[in-house]
Amino acid sequence: MGLKLTGRDAEGKHALMTTAPVPRLIGSLAVPTIVSMLVTSFYVMADTYFVGKINTQATAAVGISFSVMAVIQAFGFFFGHGSGNYISRRLGAHDYANAERMAATGFFCAFLAGVLIAVCGLAWLAPVCRLLGSTPTIQPYAETYLGIILLGAPFMTSSLVLNNQMRFQGNAVYAMVGITAGAVLNIGLDPLLIFVCDMGIAGAAWSTLASQLCSFAILVAMDRRGGNIRIRLRNFTPRAALLKEIVYGGSPSLCRQGLNSLSTILLNVAAGAFGDAAIAGMSIVGRVCMFINSFLIGFGQGFQPVCGFNYGAGLYRRVRQGFWFCVRLGAVFLAACAVAGFVFAPDIVAWFRDGDPQVIAVGSRALRWQLVTLPLGAWIVLCNMMLQTIRQPVRAVVLASARQGLFFIPFILLLPRLLGLQGVEICQAVSDVCSFAVSLPLTLPILKSLREDHSVPDPGRIG
């Protein structure tokens, strides 16, 4: 039998989250999350690295398929963040019954959404690959890779829910075990299946699928440990009130990830006008920046349970303290990465695709442009995470939509027409500057309102 959430374990967790020194508390929660994010990003980079040894078209196919993976992740984060944000606030308000109902509802809804994505994606695989920007030479590789990846959609979406729910409960170590185990398996299987078994790009896809199944199984096992809320079918309660809370808490993630997928499609289409090497180069840059940002996102995810617990308990000054601590540390880290990456940009891109000078040229230029604005991400990402966690859905959705939607999509349609390939390379940097400008009026008034503690918990309690 699992530990009951209403016992001493839950009260001890509440006391820890609302009284421990904020920097130390965020650090303890962020370390396992950062490890999970870094390892996950590294195994995505490993796919790109090993596939890059096949040819340029295979490298581009992985980049194109990432758009669909982003859609799968979008629904995983939608249900994971939507349920997790609510759970952390309810635990902060000592409302354990609704936290348990939300945990089951978020998990099973995500699994069903993953099944639907897999069925639809496999039914229209060829047209989907063409829509994503596949050229005739890339299309066979994209169909092979994506056709296998889609089989894991239900397990990817529900794994993301378990991962986020554990994290929002302050049990990030358990989430780390599941994610890290799958990532390590993927890194080991990639060279074995691609080269030793001579499976080519299909080997990379089967490796990824196996890692997702492994992570899912371990996360389900971890869910029964450490006072985590256990997922029980009898608690599955798809009532309008709970689904509304998922929409409030998860819409920013859905918009962010969904627009990220759309922007990647448009980026691939725009880059495809300049050849397969341009698609491959931009794909590599996306992986590198995702790896660097994984530290910031992991650190921010260490902040979110602290934010949710303390906001639910009315301890608003602790929310502010945690926010500014994360922003300062994140900005310093990203600035250091930007300087190092700017200097060694050609070497970084060549590590993925050393045999194609065109890929290196495009990738190194685009990477340097994105690194110039990289430190701004500390403010943008932390603002978005805080607004999402404290139930500010409109502001959070606007900010989540800004970087990859409101600005990137118009720019990727306009700039390549005006500046050619350089317009593709600078598009993300220009979007980041605009997103930073929008984030200021959205967030500063909220931060001002959090200067004093409040005795009344936030809305969201369901009777």
Coordinates of C-alpha atoms in Angstrom, one line a residue:
M1 CA 0.0 0.0 0.0
G2 CA 1.2 3.5 -0.8
L3 CA 1.6 6.3 1.8
K4 CA -1.6 8.3 2.3
L5 CA -1.4 11.9 1.4
T6 CA -3.3 13.0 4.5
G7 CA -0.7 11.6 7.0
R8 CA 2.3 13.0 8.6
D9 CA 4.3 12.8 5.4
A10 CA 2.1 15.4 3.7
E11 CA 2.1 17.7 6.7
G12 CA 5.9 17.4 6.8
K13 CA 6.2 18.3 3.1
H14 CA 3.9 21.3 3.6
A15 CA 6.1 22.6 6.5
L16 CA 9.2 22.1 4.4
M17 CA 7.9 23.9 1.4
T18 CA 6.5 26.9 3.3
T19 CA 9.2 27.4 5.9
A20 CA 12.6 26.3 4.6
P21 CA 15.0 29.0 3.3
V22 CA 13.9 29.7 -0.3
P23 CA 17.3 29.6 -2.2
R24 CA 18.3 26.3 -0.5
L25 CA 14.8 24.8 -1.1
I26 CA 14.8 25.7 -4.8
G27 CA 18.3 24.4 -5.2
S28 CA 17.4 21.1 -3.6
L29 CA 14.4 20.7 -5.9
A30 CA 16.2 22.1 -9.0
V31 CA 19.2 19.8 -9.0
P32 CA 17.3 16.6 -9.9
T33 CA 15.2 18.5 -12.3
I34 CA 18.2 20.0 -14.0
V35 CA 19.8 16.6 -14.3
S36 CA 16.6 15.3 -15.9
M37 CA 16.4 18.2 -18.4
L38 CA 20.1 18.0 -19.3
V39 CA 20.1 14.2 -19.8
T40 CA 16.9 14.5 -21.8
S41 CA 18.3 17.2 -24.0
F42 CA 21.5 15.3 -24.3
Y43 CA 19.8 12.2 -25.6
V44 CA 17.9 14.3 -28.2
M45 CA 21.3 15.7 -29.2
A46 CA 22.6 12.1 -29.3
D47 CA 20.0 11.2 -31.9
T48 CA 21.0 14.2 -34.0
Y49 CA 24.7 13.3 -33.5
F50 CA 24.5 9.6 -34.5
V51 CA 22.0 10.2 -37.3
G52 CA 24.4 12.9 -38.6
K53 CA 26.9 10.2 -39.3
I54 CA 24.4 8.7 -41.9
N55 CA 23.9 11.7 -44.1
T56 CA 22.5 15.3 -44.3
Q57 CA 19.0 14.2 -45.3
A58 CA 18.8 11.9 -42.2
T59 CA 19.8 14.8 -40.0
A60 CA 17.2 17.0 -41.6
A61 CA 14.5 14.3 -41.1
V62 CA 15.1 14.2 -37.4
G63 CA 14.7 18.0 -37.3
I64 CA 11.5 17.8 -39.2
S65 CA 10.1 15.0 -37.0
F66 CA 10.8 17.2 -34.0
S67 CA 7.7 19.2 -34.9
V68 CA 5.5 16.2 -34.2
M69 CA 7.4 15.4 -31.1
A70 CA 6.7 18.9 -29.9
V71 CA 3.0 18.4 -30.4
I72 CA 3.1 15.2 -28.4
Q73 CA 5.1 17.1 -25.7
A74 CA 2.6 20.0 -25.9
F75 CA -0.3 17.7 -24.7
G76 CA 1.9 16.0 -22.1
F77 CA 2.9 19.4 -20.7
F78 CA -0.7 20.7 -21.0
F79 CA -2.1 17.9 -18.8
G80 CA 1.1 17.7 -16.7
H81 CA 1.4 21.4 -15.9
G82 CA -2.3 21.9 -15.7
S83 CA -2.7 19.1 -13.1
G84 CA 0.6 19.8 -11.4
N85 CA 0.0 23.5 -10.8
Y86 CA -3.4 22.8 -9.3
I87 CA -2.0 19.9 -7.2
S88 CA 0.8 22.1 -5.7
R89 CA -1.7 24.9 -4.8
R90 CA -4.1 22.4 -3.2
L91 CA -1.4 20.8 -1.2
G92 CA -0.4 24.3 0.0
A93 CA -4.0 24.8 1.0
H94 CA -4.2 21.4 2.7
D95 CA -6.8 20.2 0.2
Y96 CA -5.6 16.7 -0.3
A97 CA -8.8 15.0 -1.7
N98 CA -8.9 17.3 -4.8
A99 CA -5.2 16.9 -5.3
E100 CA -5.7 13.1 -5.6
R101 CA -8.6 13.5 -8.0
M102 CA -6.6 15.8 -10.2
A103 CA -3.6 13.5 -10.3
A104 CA -5.6 10.6 -11.8
T105 CA -7.6 12.9 -14.1
G106 CA -4.5 14.5 -15.6
F107 CA -2.8 11.2 -16.2
F108 CA -5.6 9.3 -17.9
C109 CA -6.6 12.3 -20.1
A110 CA -3.0 12.6 -21.3
F111 CA -2.8 8.9 -22.1
L112 CA -6.0 9.1 -24.2
A113 CA -4.7 12.2 -26.0
G114 CA -1.5 10.3 -26.9
V115 CA -3.5 7.4 -28.3
L116 CA -5.4 9.9 -30.5
I117 CA -2.2 11.6 -31.7
A118 CA -0.6 8.2 -32.6
V119 CA -3.7 7.0 -34.6
C120 CA -4.1 10.2 -36.5
G121 CA -0.4 10.6 -37.2
L122 CA 0.0 7.1 -38.5
A123 CA -3.1 7.3 -40.7
W124 CA -1.8 10.4 -42.5
L125 CA 2.0 9.9 -42.2
A126 CA 3.1 10.8 -45.7
P127 CA 1.1 14.0 -46.0
V128 CA 2.2 15.0 -42.4
C129 CA 5.8 14.6 -43.4
R130 CA 5.3 16.8 -46.5
L131 CA 3.5 19.4 -44.4
L132 CA 6.4 19.5 -42.0
G133 CA 8.7 20.6 -44.8
S134 CA 10.2 17.4 -46.1
T135 CA 11.8 17.7 -49.5
P136 CA 11.7 14.6 -51.9
T137 CA 15.1 13.5 -50.7
I138 CA 14.2 13.9 -47.0
Q139 CA 10.7 12.3 -47.2
P140 CA 11.7 8.6 -47.0
Y141 CA 13.9 9.2 -43.9
A142 CA 11.2 11.3 -42.2
E143 CA 8.5 8.7 -42.8
T144 CA 10.6 5.9 -41.4
Y145 CA 11.7 7.9 -38.3
L146 CA 8.3 9.5 -37.5
G147 CA 6.3 6.4 -38.1
I148 CA 8.1 4.6 -35.3
I149 CA 8.2 7.7 -32.9
L150 CA 4.4 8.0 -33.1
L151 CA 4.0 4.6 -31.5
G152 CA 5.3 6.0 -28.3
A153 CA 2.9 9.0 -28.1
P154 CA 0.6 7.7 -25.4
F155 CA 3.6 6.8 -23.2
M156 CA 5.4 10.1 -23.8
T157 CA 2.3 12.2 -22.9
S158 CA 1.5 10.3 -19.7
S159 CA 5.2 10.1 -18.7
L160 CA 5.4 13.9 -18.9
V161 CA 2.3 14.1 -16.6
L162 CA 3.8 11.8 -14.0
N163 CA 7.1 13.7 -14.2
N164 CA 5.5 17.0 -13.7
Q165 CA 3.1 15.9 -11.0
M166 CA 5.9 14.5 -8.9
R167 CA 7.9 17.6 -9.4
F168 CA 5.0 19.9 -8.3
Q169 CA 4.7 17.8 -5.2
G170 CA 8.3 18.5 -4.4
N171 CA 9.5 15.0 -5.2
A172 CA 11.7 15.8 -8.2
V173 CA 14.2 13.0 -7.4
Y174 CA 11.7 10.3 -8.2
A175 CA 10.9 12.0 -11.5
M176 CA 14.6 12.3 -12.3
V177 CA 15.1 8.5 -11.9
G178 CA 12.5 7.7 -14.6
I179 CA 13.6 10.3 -17.1
T180 CA 17.3 9.7 -16.7
A181 CA 17.0 5.9 -17.0
G182 CA 15.2 6.2 -20.3
A183 CA 17.7 8.8 -21.6
V184 CA 20.7 6.7 -20.7
L185 CA 19.1 3.7 -22.4
N186 CA 18.5 5.8 -25.6
I187 CA 22.1 7.0 -25.7
G188 CA 23.4 3.4 -25.4
L189 CA 21.0 1.9 -28.0
D190 CA 21.5 4.6 -30.6
P191 CA 25.0 3.5 -31.9
L192 CA 24.1 -0.2 -31.3
L193 CA 21.0 -0.1 -33.5
I194 CA 22.1 2.5 -36.1
F195 CA 25.6 1.1 -36.8
V196 CA 26.1 -2.4 -35.3
C197 CA 22.6 -3.7 -36.3
D198 CA 22.8 -1.5 -39.5
M199 CA 19.2 -0.2 -39.0
G200 CA 20.1 3.4 -40.0
I201 CA 17.6 6.1 -39.1
A202 CA 15.0 3.4 -38.0
G203 CA 17.5 2.3 -35.3
A204 CA 17.5 5.9 -33.9
A205 CA 13.7 5.8 -33.8
W206 CA 13.4 2.4 -32.2
S207 CA 16.0 3.5 -29.6
T208 CA 13.9 6.5 -28.7
L209 CA 10.7 4.4 -28.5
A210 CA 12.4 1.9 -26.2
S211 CA 13.6 4.7 -23.9
Q212 CA 10.1 6.2 -23.7
L213 CA 8.7 2.8 -22.7
C214 CA 11.4 2.4 -20.1
S215 CA 10.8 5.9 -18.6
F216 CA 7.1 5.3 -18.5
A217 CA 7.5 2.0 -16.6
I218 CA 9.9 3.5 -14.1
L219 CA 7.8 6.6 -13.5
V220 CA 4.8 4.4 -12.8
A221 CA 6.9 2.5 -10.2
M222 CA 8.3 5.7 -8.7
D223 CA 4.7 7.0 -8.3
R224 CA 4.2 4.4 -5.5
R225 CA 7.2 5.8 -3.5
G226 CA 8.1 8.8 -1.3
G227 CA 4.6 10.0 -0.4
N228 CA 3.7 10.7 -4.1
I229 CA 0.0 10.9 -4.9
R230 CA -0.8 7.4 -6.3
I231 CA -2.6 7.3 -9.6
R232 CA -5.8 5.3 -9.1
L233 CA -8.5 4.7 -11.7
R234 CA -11.2 5.3 -9.1
N235 CA -10.0 8.9 -8.7
F236 CA -10.3 9.6 -12.4
T237 CA -12.9 12.4 -12.3
P238 CA -13.3 14.2 -15.7
R239 CA -15.6 16.8 -14.3
A240 CA -15.9 20.2 -15.8
A241 CA -14.5 21.9 -12.7
L242 CA -11.3 19.8 -12.8
L243 CA -10.9 20.1 -16.5
K244 CA -11.3 23.8 -16.3
E245 CA -8.4 23.9 -13.8
I246 CA -6.2 21.9 -16.2
V247 CA -7.1 24.4 -19.0
Y248 CA -6.1 27.3 -16.7
G249 CA -2.8 25.8 -15.6
G250 CA -1.9 24.0 -18.8
S251 CA -3.0 26.3 -21.6
P252 CA 0.3 28.3 -21.5
S253 CA 2.3 25.1 -22.0
L254 CA 0.0 23.9 -24.8
C255 CA 0.3 27.3 -26.6
R256 CA 4.0 27.4 -26.1
Q257 CA 4.7 23.9 -27.3
G258 CA 2.1 23.9 -30.0
L259 CA 3.4 27.2 -31.4
N260 CA 6.9 25.8 -31.1
S261 CA 5.8 22.9 -33.3
L262 CA 4.2 25.3 -35.8
S263 CA 7.2 27.6 -35.8
T264 CA 9.5 24.7 -36.4
I265 CA 7.5 23.6 -39.4
L266 CA 7.6 27.1 -40.9
L267 CA 11.3 27.3 -40.1
N268 CA 11.9 24.1 -42.0
V269 CA 9.9 25.3 -44.9
A270 CA 11.7 28.6 -45.0
A271 CA 15.1 26.9 -44.7
G272 CA 14.2 24.3 -47.2
A273 CA 14.1 27.0 -49.9
F274 CA 17.9 27.2 -49.4
G275 CA 18.5 23.5 -49.6
D276 CA 18.8 20.4 -47.3
A277 CA 22.0 21.8 -45.6
A278 CA 20.0 24.8 -44.4
I279 CA 17.4 22.6 -42.8
A280 CA 20.1 20.4 -41.2
G281 CA 22.0 23.4 -39.9
M282 CA 19.0 25.1 -38.3
S283 CA 18.0 21.7 -36.8
I284 CA 21.4 21.4 -35.1
V285 CA 21.1 25.0 -33.7
G286 CA 17.7 24.1 -32.3
R287 CA 19.2 21.1 -30.4
V288 CA 22.1 23.1 -29.1
C289 CA 20.0 26.0 -27.7
M290 CA 17.5 23.5 -26.2
F291 CA 20.4 21.8 -24.4
I292 CA 21.6 25.2 -23.0
N293 CA 18.1 26.2 -22.0
S294 CA 17.5 22.9 -20.3
F295 CA 19.5 24.2 -17.3
L296 CA 17.3 27.3 -17.0
I297 CA 14.1 25.3 -17.5
G298 CA 15.2 22.8 -14.9
F299 CA 16.0 25.5 -12.5
G300 CA 12.6 27.2 -13.1
Q301 CA 10.9 23.9 -12.6
G302 CA 12.6 23.7 -9.2
F303 CA 11.0 27.1 -8.5
Q304 CA 7.5 26.1 -9.6
P305 CA 6.5 23.8 -6.7
V306 CA 7.9 26.3 -4.2
C307 CA 5.8 29.0 -6.0
G308 CA 2.7 26.9 -6.0
F309 CA 2.9 25.7 -2.4
N310 CA 3.6 29.2 -1.1
Y311 CA 1.1 30.9 -3.3
G312 CA -1.6 28.5 -2.2
A313 CA -0.6 29.2 1.5
G314 CA -0.7 32.9 0.9
L315 CA 3.0 33.4 1.5
Y316 CA 3.5 35.8 -1.5
R317 CA 6.8 37.2 -0.3
R318 CA 8.4 33.8 -0.6
V319 CA 7.1 33.6 -4.2
R320 CA 8.9 36.9 -5.1
Q321 CA 12.1 35.9 -3.3
G322 CA 12.2 32.6 -5.3
F323 CA 11.5 34.3 -8.5
W324 CA 14.3 36.9 -8.3
F325 CA 16.7 34.3 -7.1
C326 CA 16.1 32.2 -10.2
V327 CA 16.2 35.1 -12.6
R328 CA 19.6 36.4 -11.3
L329 CA 21.2 33.0 -11.3
G330 CA 19.7 32.0 -14.7
A331 CA 20.9 35.2 -16.4
V332 CA 24.5 34.8 -15.2
F333 CA 24.6 31.2 -16.4
L334 CA 23.1 31.9 -19.8
A335 CA 25.5 34.9 -20.3
A336 CA 28.5 32.6 -19.7
C337 CA 27.1 30.0 -22.1
A338 CA 26.5 32.7 -24.7
V339 CA 30.1 33.9 -24.6
A340 CA 31.6 30.4 -24.8
G341 CA 29.2 29.3 -27.6
F342 CA 29.8 32.4 -29.6
V343 CA 33.5 31.8 -29.7
F344 CA 33.3 28.1 -30.5
A345 CA 30.1 28.1 -32.7
P346 CA 31.7 26.4 -35.8
D347 CA 33.2 23.7 -33.7
I348 CA 29.9 23.0 -31.9
V349 CA 28.0 22.6 -35.2
A350 CA 30.8 20.6 -36.8
W351 CA 30.5 18.1 -33.9
F352 CA 27.1 17.1 -35.3
R353 CA 27.8 17.2 -39.1
D354 CA 31.5 17.5 -39.8
G355 CA 31.4 16.4 -43.4
D356 CA 29.2 19.2 -44.8
P357 CA 30.7 22.7 -44.8
Q358 CA 27.4 24.2 -45.8
V359 CA 25.7 22.9 -42.7
I360 CA 28.5 24.2 -40.6
A361 CA 28.4 27.7 -42.2
V362 CA 24.6 28.0 -41.8
G363 CA 24.6 26.5 -38.3
S364 CA 27.4 28.6 -36.9
R365 CA 25.9 31.9 -38.1
A366 CA 22.4 31.1 -36.8
L367 CA 23.9 29.9 -33.5
R368 CA 25.7 33.1 -32.9
W369 CA 22.6 35.2 -33.6
Q370 CA 20.6 33.2 -31.1
L371 CA 23.3 33.4 -28.4
V372 CA 23.3 37.1 -28.5
T373 CA 19.8 37.2 -27.0
L374 CA 20.2 34.1 -24.9
P375 CA 20.4 35.8 -21.5
L376 CA 17.0 37.4 -22.0
G377 CA 15.5 34.0 -21.7
A378 CA 16.1 33.9 -18.0
W379 CA 13.5 36.7 -17.5
I380 CA 11.1 35.5 -20.1
V381 CA 11.0 31.8 -19.0
L382 CA 10.8 32.6 -15.3
C383 CA 8.0 35.1 -15.8
N384 CA 6.0 32.6 -17.8
M385 CA 6.5 29.9 -15.2
M386 CA 5.5 32.1 -12.3
L387 CA 2.3 33.5 -14.1
Q388 CA 1.3 29.9 -15.0
T389 CA 1.8 28.6 -11.5
I390 CA -0.1 31.3 -9.7
R391 CA -3.2 31.0 -11.9
Q392 CA -2.8 34.0 -14.2
P393 CA -3.8 32.1 -17.4
V394 CA -4.4 35.1 -19.7
R395 CA -1.1 36.8 -19.0
A396 CA 0.7 33.4 -19.1
V397 CA -0.8 32.4 -22.4
V398 CA 0.1 35.7 -24.0
L399 CA 3.7 35.4 -22.8
A400 CA 3.9 31.7 -23.7
S401 CA 2.6 32.5 -27.2
A402 CA 4.9 35.5 -27.8
R403 CA 8.3 33.9 -28.5
Q404 CA 7.3 31.2 -30.9
G405 CA 4.0 32.5 -32.1
L406 CA 3.1 36.2 -31.9
F407 CA 6.6 37.2 -33.1
F408 CA 8.4 34.3 -34.6
I409 CA 5.7 33.2 -37.1
P410 CA 5.3 36.7 -38.7
F411 CA 9.1 37.1 -38.8
I412 CA 9.8 33.7 -40.4
L413 CA 7.3 34.6 -43.1
L414 CA 8.7 38.1 -43.7
L415 CA 12.4 38.1 -43.0
P416 CA 13.5 35.4 -45.4
R417 CA 11.7 37.3 -48.2
L418 CA 13.6 40.5 -47.3
L419 CA 17.0 39.1 -46.2
G420 CA 17.2 35.7 -47.8
L421 CA 19.0 33.0 -45.7
Q422 CA 20.1 35.6 -43.1
G423 CA 16.4 36.2 -42.4
V424 CA 16.1 32.6 -41.4
E425 CA 19.2 32.7 -39.2
I426 CA 18.2 35.9 -37.3
C427 CA 14.5 35.2 -36.8
Q428 CA 14.7 33.7 -33.4
A429 CA 17.0 36.4 -32.0
V430 CA 14.6 39.1 -33.2
S431 CA 11.6 37.3 -31.7
D432 CA 13.4 37.0 -28.3
V433 CA 14.0 40.8 -28.1
C434 CA 10.3 41.4 -28.8
S435 CA 9.2 38.8 -26.3
F436 CA 11.3 40.4 -23.6
A437 CA 9.6 43.7 -24.3
V438 CA 6.2 42.2 -24.0
S439 CA 7.0 40.3 -20.7
L440 CA 7.7 43.5 -18.8
P441 CA 4.2 45.0 -18.6
L442 CA 2.7 41.5 -18.2
T443 CA 4.8 40.6 -15.1
L444 CA 5.9 43.7 -13.3
P445 CA 2.4 44.5 -11.9
I446 CA 2.0 41.0 -10.7
L447 CA 5.3 41.1 -8.9
K448 CA 4.3 44.4 -7.3
S449 CA 1.1 42.7 -6.0
L450 CA 3.1 39.9 -4.3
R451 CA 4.9 42.2 -1.9
E452 CA 2.7 41.3 1.1
D453 CA 1.5 37.9 2.3
H454 CA -2.2 37.0 2.1
S455 CA -4.3 35.0 4.5
V456 CA -6.8 33.7 1.9
P457 CA -5.7 30.8 -0.4
D458 CA -6.0 31.2 -4.2
P459 CA -9.2 30.1 -6.0
G460 CA -9.6 26.6 -7.3
R461 CA -10.9 24.6 -4.4
I462 CA -13.6 22.2 -5.6
G463 CA -16.1 21.0 -3.1

